[in-house]
Structure formats: structure tokens, C-alpha cells
Amino acid sequence: MEIGRFRLWLALVTLLIVGQAFGLHSYTAKRSTNRRIPARKLSSTKAAPSSRKHHVRRIRWNPMFRPSHESLLRQNEEIDRLELPRIQDDDELEALKASQSLVAIRTGETLRIDPRLDPNRRFCRPWTRDFVEDLSQAYYRQFHDQIQVNSAVRTVKVQIKLRRHNRNAAPAEGETASSHLAGLTLDIQRRGMSKPQLHFVQRYLFYLRALGLVEPEEERRQWVFHVMVSERYASWRQTQDVAHWNSEPFEVLSQK
């Protein structure tokens, strides 16, 4: 009996020692230092970068009358046909005003001028003034709003100065020189016009260009209709009525 009890006691002690030895070498899982982000927070975190992006509004520029080298050539051909001078300086400008070769643009209910335009340069050829008055009256009848003239006659000296900070401006000399230098041309503001208003002016110019009476361009940086008016407009306008062709399709107008 003594021997049996001794063996039992020895077995218990041995089992206890072995159990402690295994406890010393047991594996403890290493806790991760990265905090797990809850599902809601994770989704909001992913969405954050896109919310910080700057959304740039791009206005599609698809003009009916795109500026071109050929258009500048046509404008200068009309100036040469009429043997008009490119006005060099203020002395020549004043002489043309005195002879009534250049006339003041008249403002009123249907027509205004950009207040930033130098009063000395609010002049143009008589037929160009006829054109803008006809356009402004037709526009006012349709929309009860005014047409604004942003630029008119310029001198070579002014054009050279303009080119220094606007590389898109036409040259002051050569076969593609600005037609503003001869007083045939006006810049009419497009900025602020609604789509129906833009469409109206485009239709108006489309018809006149088809007849060879104007050479229009839609400038991108200045947002204006640049319109050179032919001297032929003066005789044509005497027998015309805008109302009867304003609603006709472009395809029909181009064949008249």
C-alpha cells in the first residue's frame, strides 16, 4: 500500500511539472496595432478624396463662325476693294471724323456701348452703323433687350498696344491685319446672351453672310461677335425686312 501511494503521489507531481512546462511555451497571439475601421467610417474615408476634387465647369465652344486665316483675308479684301486707309493714329482718326467718313455710334433703347470703350473710338463707317442699328432693333423687338458694342474703330497704334497683352488679336499690318483699323468692324458682346438670343444673332448673321454683306467671327477669349460689314449693305438694306426671313431654316437662307 505504501508503495502504491508513493507511485500515485509521484505521478501527480510529475504531471503538475509537465503542465507548467507547457504553459511556459504556449503561443500568445500578437495583437495588431492597426485599428480596424468600422464599415461606415471606411466608406466615408474612401469618399473623401473625390469630394476634395475641384470640378471645373467646361463650356463647350462650338461656334457657327469660327475665326480663321481665310476670314481675315476676306475682311482685308473688302478694305482693299474700297481703297480705305488703315488708320495710323489719332490725327488720321480725327480727320475721318471731321469728314463724316466715320460716324458716331448712336445709343438708345435698343443699343448700348461698353462704358470702358474710349469715347474717341466709338465711331464706325456709316453702313456699319446702319447694320448695328438694324440688328439692335430686330433684337429688341424679339427679346426687349439691348445689343452691346464692345469695340469699334481702332488705330494702328492702339492695335499694336492691344497685341502686347492679347496674342489672339489680329496684326496691325499685313494681309491679315485687323479690319477695325478701317472702321468697318464692330465687336458685339455675346457674354450674357441666352441660347435663344445667341441663335437669333447667329441666324441674322448667317443670312447676311450668305449674301456677302458681312464677315462674322465668334471670338473665344473676348466672347464677342466680331462683324465686318461690307459697303454693299447700305444699298441692300433699303428694300429689306428682317421679319420675313428671321424664322426660315438656315438651309433656305443660304440659297437666297
Short mmCIF file of C-alpha atoms in Angstrom, two decimals:
data_model
loop_
_atom_site.label_atom_id
_atom_site.label_comp_id
_atom_site.label_asym_id
_atom_site.label_seq_id
_atom_site.Cartn_x
_atom_site.Cartn_y
_atom_site.Cartn_z
CA MET A 1 0.00 0.00 0.00
CA GLU A 2 2.82 2.37 0.91
CA ILE A 3 4.49 1.75 -2.43
CA GLY A 4 1.20 2.31 -4.34
CA ARG A 5 0.51 5.61 -2.65
CA PHE A 6 4.08 6.73 -3.28
CA ARG A 7 3.74 5.96 -7.03
CA LEU A 8 0.42 7.80 -7.22
CA TRP A 9 1.90 10.86 -5.50
CA LEU A 10 4.95 10.78 -7.83
CA ALA A 11 2.67 10.61 -10.91
CA LEU A 12 0.67 13.67 -9.75
CA VAL A 13 3.82 15.70 -9.08
CA THR A 14 5.25 14.75 -12.49
CA LEU A 15 2.00 15.71 -14.25
CA LEU A 16 1.98 19.08 -12.47
CA ILE A 17 5.57 19.86 -13.51
CA VAL A 18 4.97 18.88 -17.14
CA GLY A 19 1.82 21.03 -17.28
CA GLN A 20 3.74 24.10 -16.07
CA ALA A 21 6.45 23.48 -18.66
CA PHE A 22 3.89 23.51 -21.47
CA GLY A 23 2.39 26.71 -20.01
CA LEU A 24 5.74 28.47 -20.29
CA HIS A 25 5.96 27.79 -24.04
CA SER A 26 2.30 28.34 -25.00
CA TYR A 27 1.63 30.73 -28.01
CA THR A 28 0.04 34.05 -27.36
CA ALA A 29 -1.45 35.78 -30.48
CA LYS A 30 0.15 39.18 -31.12
CA ARG A 31 -2.38 41.99 -31.03
CA SER A 32 -2.41 44.06 -34.20
CA THR A 33 -1.51 47.74 -33.82
CA ASN A 34 -3.74 48.68 -36.74
CA ARG A 35 -7.19 49.68 -35.65
CA ARG A 36 -9.93 48.24 -37.72
CA ILE A 37 -12.09 50.96 -39.27
CA PRO A 38 -15.83 50.38 -38.97
CA ALA A 39 -17.72 49.88 -42.22
CA ARG A 40 -19.45 53.28 -42.07
CA LYS A 41 -16.24 55.17 -41.38
CA LEU A 42 -14.40 53.26 -44.10
CA SER A 43 -16.94 54.22 -46.73
CA SER A 44 -16.80 57.88 -45.73
CA THR A 45 -12.99 57.79 -45.76
CA LYS A 46 -12.93 56.44 -49.31
CA ALA A 47 -15.38 59.06 -50.49
CA ALA A 48 -13.36 61.94 -49.03
CA PRO A 49 -10.73 62.31 -51.82
CA SER A 50 -13.39 62.63 -54.54
CA SER A 51 -15.18 65.30 -52.52
CA ARG A 52 -11.98 67.35 -52.47
CA LYS A 53 -11.62 67.33 -56.24
CA HIS A 54 -12.19 70.64 -57.97
CA HIS A 55 -14.94 70.37 -60.53
CA VAL A 56 -14.09 72.71 -63.42
CA ARG A 57 -17.08 73.69 -65.49
CA ARG A 58 -16.16 73.42 -69.14
CA ILE A 59 -18.26 75.40 -71.54
CA ARG A 60 -18.38 73.78 -74.92
CA TRP A 61 -17.20 76.20 -77.59
CA ASN A 62 -18.69 75.22 -80.93
CA PRO A 63 -19.13 78.45 -82.88
CA MET A 64 -21.02 78.84 -86.13
CA PHE A 65 -18.49 81.45 -87.29
CA ARG A 66 -15.09 80.12 -86.30
CA PRO A 67 -12.19 82.60 -86.64
CA SER A 68 -9.81 81.68 -89.45
CA HIS A 69 -6.98 82.96 -91.61
CA GLU A 70 -9.32 82.90 -94.61
CA SER A 71 -11.83 85.11 -92.84
CA LEU A 72 -9.15 87.72 -92.11
CA LEU A 73 -8.14 87.65 -95.76
CA ARG A 74 -11.74 88.27 -96.86
CA GLN A 75 -12.06 91.20 -94.46
CA ASN A 76 -8.91 92.80 -95.84
CA GLU A 77 -10.03 92.17 -99.43
CA GLU A 78 -13.12 94.30 -98.76
CA ILE A 79 -10.96 97.07 -97.29
CA ASP A 80 -8.68 96.98 -100.34
CA ARG A 81 -11.64 96.93 -102.72
CA LEU A 82 -12.94 100.14 -101.18
CA GLU A 83 -9.41 101.60 -101.04
CA LEU A 84 -9.85 102.51 -97.41
CA PRO A 85 -6.86 103.52 -95.28
CA ARG A 86 -5.71 101.65 -92.19
CA ILE A 87 -5.94 104.48 -89.68
CA GLN A 88 -2.47 105.06 -88.24
CA ASP A 89 -3.02 107.43 -85.30
CA ASP A 90 -5.40 109.85 -83.60
CA ASP A 91 -4.67 112.62 -86.12
CA GLU A 92 -5.94 110.47 -89.01
CA LEU A 93 -8.84 109.32 -86.89
CA GLU A 94 -9.95 112.88 -86.16
CA ALA A 95 -9.67 113.83 -89.84
CA LEU A 96 -12.01 110.98 -90.83
CA LYS A 97 -14.50 112.02 -88.16
CA ALA A 98 -14.43 115.61 -89.41
CA SER A 99 -15.16 114.49 -92.98
CA GLN A 100 -18.03 112.22 -91.79
CA SER A 101 -16.22 109.20 -93.22
CA LEU A 102 -16.58 107.85 -89.70
CA VAL A 103 -19.79 108.48 -87.76
CA ALA A 104 -20.63 108.20 -84.07
CA ILE A 105 -22.44 105.08 -82.88
CA ARG A 106 -25.83 106.15 -81.54
CA THR A 107 -27.01 104.62 -78.29
CA GLY A 108 -30.58 104.37 -77.09
CA GLU A 109 -33.30 101.95 -76.06
CA THR A 110 -32.01 99.15 -78.30
CA LEU A 111 -28.24 99.77 -78.30
CA ARG A 112 -25.60 100.47 -75.68
CA ILE A 113 -21.81 100.78 -75.66
CA ASP A 114 -19.41 99.20 -73.17
CA PRO A 115 -18.58 102.12 -70.84
CA ARG A 116 -14.92 101.05 -70.87
CA LEU A 117 -14.61 101.85 -74.59
CA ASP A 118 -12.73 105.10 -75.19
CA PRO A 119 -15.24 107.76 -76.37
CA ASN A 120 -12.79 108.72 -79.14
CA ARG A 121 -13.19 105.24 -80.63
CA ARG A 122 -16.97 104.95 -80.56
CA PHE A 123 -17.11 105.52 -84.32
CA CYS A 124 -17.50 103.41 -87.45
CA ARG A 125 -18.36 103.63 -91.16
CA PRO A 126 -21.92 104.84 -91.95
CA TRP A 127 -23.04 101.46 -93.34
CA THR A 128 -21.63 99.68 -90.29
CA ARG A 129 -23.75 101.92 -88.09
CA ASP A 130 -26.79 101.12 -90.25
CA PHE A 131 -26.11 97.42 -89.73
CA VAL A 132 -25.81 97.55 -85.93
CA GLU A 133 -28.90 99.75 -85.61
CA ASP A 134 -30.92 97.33 -87.74
CA LEU A 135 -29.67 94.37 -85.71
CA SER A 136 -30.32 96.04 -82.37
CA GLN A 137 -33.87 96.99 -83.36
CA ALA A 138 -34.68 93.46 -84.55
CA TYR A 139 -33.11 92.03 -81.38
CA TYR A 140 -35.08 94.41 -79.15
CA ARG A 141 -38.36 93.52 -80.85
CA GLN A 142 -37.68 89.87 -80.15
CA PHE A 143 -36.25 89.99 -76.61
CA HIS A 144 -36.86 93.51 -75.23
CA ASP A 145 -33.15 93.70 -74.50
CA GLN A 146 -30.21 95.71 -75.81
CA ILE A 147 -27.25 94.85 -78.02
CA GLN A 148 -23.92 96.00 -76.60
CA VAL A 149 -20.99 97.21 -78.72
CA ASN A 150 -17.66 96.45 -77.04
CA SER A 151 -15.27 97.77 -79.69
CA ALA A 152 -15.37 99.78 -82.91
CA VAL A 153 -12.71 101.71 -84.84
CA ARG A 154 -9.07 101.38 -83.79
CA THR A 155 -5.82 102.95 -84.90
CA VAL A 156 -2.67 101.02 -85.77
CA LYS A 157 -1.10 102.44 -82.62
CA VAL A 158 -3.94 101.06 -80.47
CA GLN A 159 -3.81 97.67 -82.21
CA ILE A 160 -0.08 97.32 -81.54
CA LYS A 161 -0.70 98.06 -77.87
CA LEU A 162 -3.56 95.54 -77.78
CA ARG A 163 -1.31 92.83 -79.23
CA ARG A 164 1.09 93.17 -76.32
CA HIS A 165 -1.37 91.59 -73.87
CA ASN A 166 -3.68 89.73 -76.27
CA ARG A 167 -1.79 87.47 -78.64
CA ASN A 168 -5.08 86.41 -80.26
CA ALA A 169 -5.67 89.94 -81.57
CA ALA A 170 -5.16 90.36 -85.32
CA PRO A 171 -1.94 92.01 -86.54
CA ALA A 172 -1.69 95.75 -87.08
CA GLU A 173 -0.41 95.32 -90.63
CA GLY A 174 -0.24 92.83 -93.49
CA GLU A 175 -2.85 90.82 -95.37
CA THR A 176 -4.48 89.63 -92.14
CA ALA A 177 -4.49 92.99 -90.33
CA SER A 178 -7.44 93.83 -88.10
CA SER A 179 -10.41 95.24 -90.01
CA HIS A 180 -11.09 97.51 -87.02
CA LEU A 181 -8.32 99.70 -88.47
CA ALA A 182 -10.57 100.76 -91.35
CA GLY A 183 -13.69 101.37 -89.26
CA LEU A 184 -15.83 98.68 -90.92
CA THR A 185 -15.97 96.39 -87.92
CA LEU A 186 -17.71 96.14 -84.55
CA ASP A 187 -17.38 93.70 -81.68
CA ILE A 188 -20.82 92.82 -80.26
CA GLN A 189 -20.95 91.23 -76.83
CA ARG A 190 -22.01 87.58 -76.66
CA ARG A 191 -21.43 87.05 -72.95
CA GLY A 192 -24.71 87.01 -71.04
CA MET A 193 -26.87 86.10 -74.04
CA SER A 194 -29.27 83.19 -73.63
CA LYS A 195 -29.31 80.34 -76.14
CA PRO A 196 -32.33 81.79 -77.99
CA GLN A 197 -30.59 85.17 -78.15
CA LEU A 198 -27.37 83.67 -79.47
CA HIS A 199 -29.34 81.65 -82.01
CA PHE A 200 -31.15 84.79 -83.17
CA VAL A 201 -27.92 86.72 -83.77
CA GLN A 202 -26.31 83.72 -85.49
CA ARG A 203 -29.30 83.35 -87.80
CA TYR A 204 -29.22 87.08 -88.58
CA LEU A 205 -25.52 86.99 -89.43
CA PHE A 206 -25.84 83.72 -91.33
CA TYR A 207 -28.28 85.25 -93.78
CA LEU A 208 -26.22 88.39 -94.30
CA ARG A 209 -23.03 86.42 -94.77
CA ALA A 210 -24.73 84.23 -97.37
CA LEU A 211 -25.43 87.45 -99.29
CA GLY A 212 -21.82 88.59 -98.94
CA LEU A 213 -22.78 91.57 -96.77
CA VAL A 214 -20.93 90.70 -93.55
CA GLU A 215 -17.92 88.64 -92.48
CA PRO A 216 -18.55 87.46 -88.89
CA GLU A 217 -16.39 85.62 -86.39
CA GLU A 218 -17.19 84.36 -82.90
CA GLU A 219 -14.17 85.11 -80.76
CA ARG A 220 -13.48 82.77 -77.87
CA ARG A 221 -11.46 84.76 -75.35
CA GLN A 222 -13.40 88.02 -75.62
CA TRP A 223 -16.82 86.34 -76.12
CA VAL A 224 -17.93 88.71 -78.85
CA PHE A 225 -19.30 88.59 -82.37
CA HIS A 226 -16.64 90.28 -84.47
CA VAL A 227 -18.52 91.56 -87.53
CA MET A 228 -17.05 93.31 -90.57
CA VAL A 229 -19.77 94.98 -92.65
CA SER A 230 -19.47 95.40 -96.42
CA GLU A 231 -20.26 98.75 -98.01
CA ARG A 232 -22.86 96.86 -100.11
CA TYR A 233 -25.06 96.68 -97.02
CA ALA A 234 -26.09 100.34 -97.46
CA SER A 235 -27.93 99.78 -100.73
CA TRP A 236 -29.27 96.31 -99.85
CA ARG A 237 -30.98 97.40 -96.63
CA GLN A 238 -33.28 99.88 -98.35
CA THR A 239 -35.64 97.18 -99.63
CA GLN A 240 -35.32 94.54 -96.91
CA ASP A 241 -37.41 93.49 -93.93
CA VAL A 242 -35.82 91.27 -91.28
CA ALA A 243 -39.18 89.85 -90.15
CA HIS A 244 -39.85 87.85 -93.29
CA TRP A 245 -36.66 85.75 -93.17
CA ASN A 246 -35.90 85.50 -89.44
CA SER A 247 -37.89 82.26 -88.99
CA GLU A 248 -36.64 80.45 -92.10
CA PRO A 249 -34.23 77.47 -91.86
CA PHE A 250 -30.54 78.11 -92.37
CA GLU A 251 -30.54 75.85 -95.43
CA VAL A 252 -33.13 78.07 -97.13
CA LEU A 253 -31.40 81.30 -96.16
CA SER A 254 -28.07 80.14 -97.55
CA GLN A 255 -29.62 79.68 -101.01
CA LYS A 256 -31.16 83.16 -101.25
#
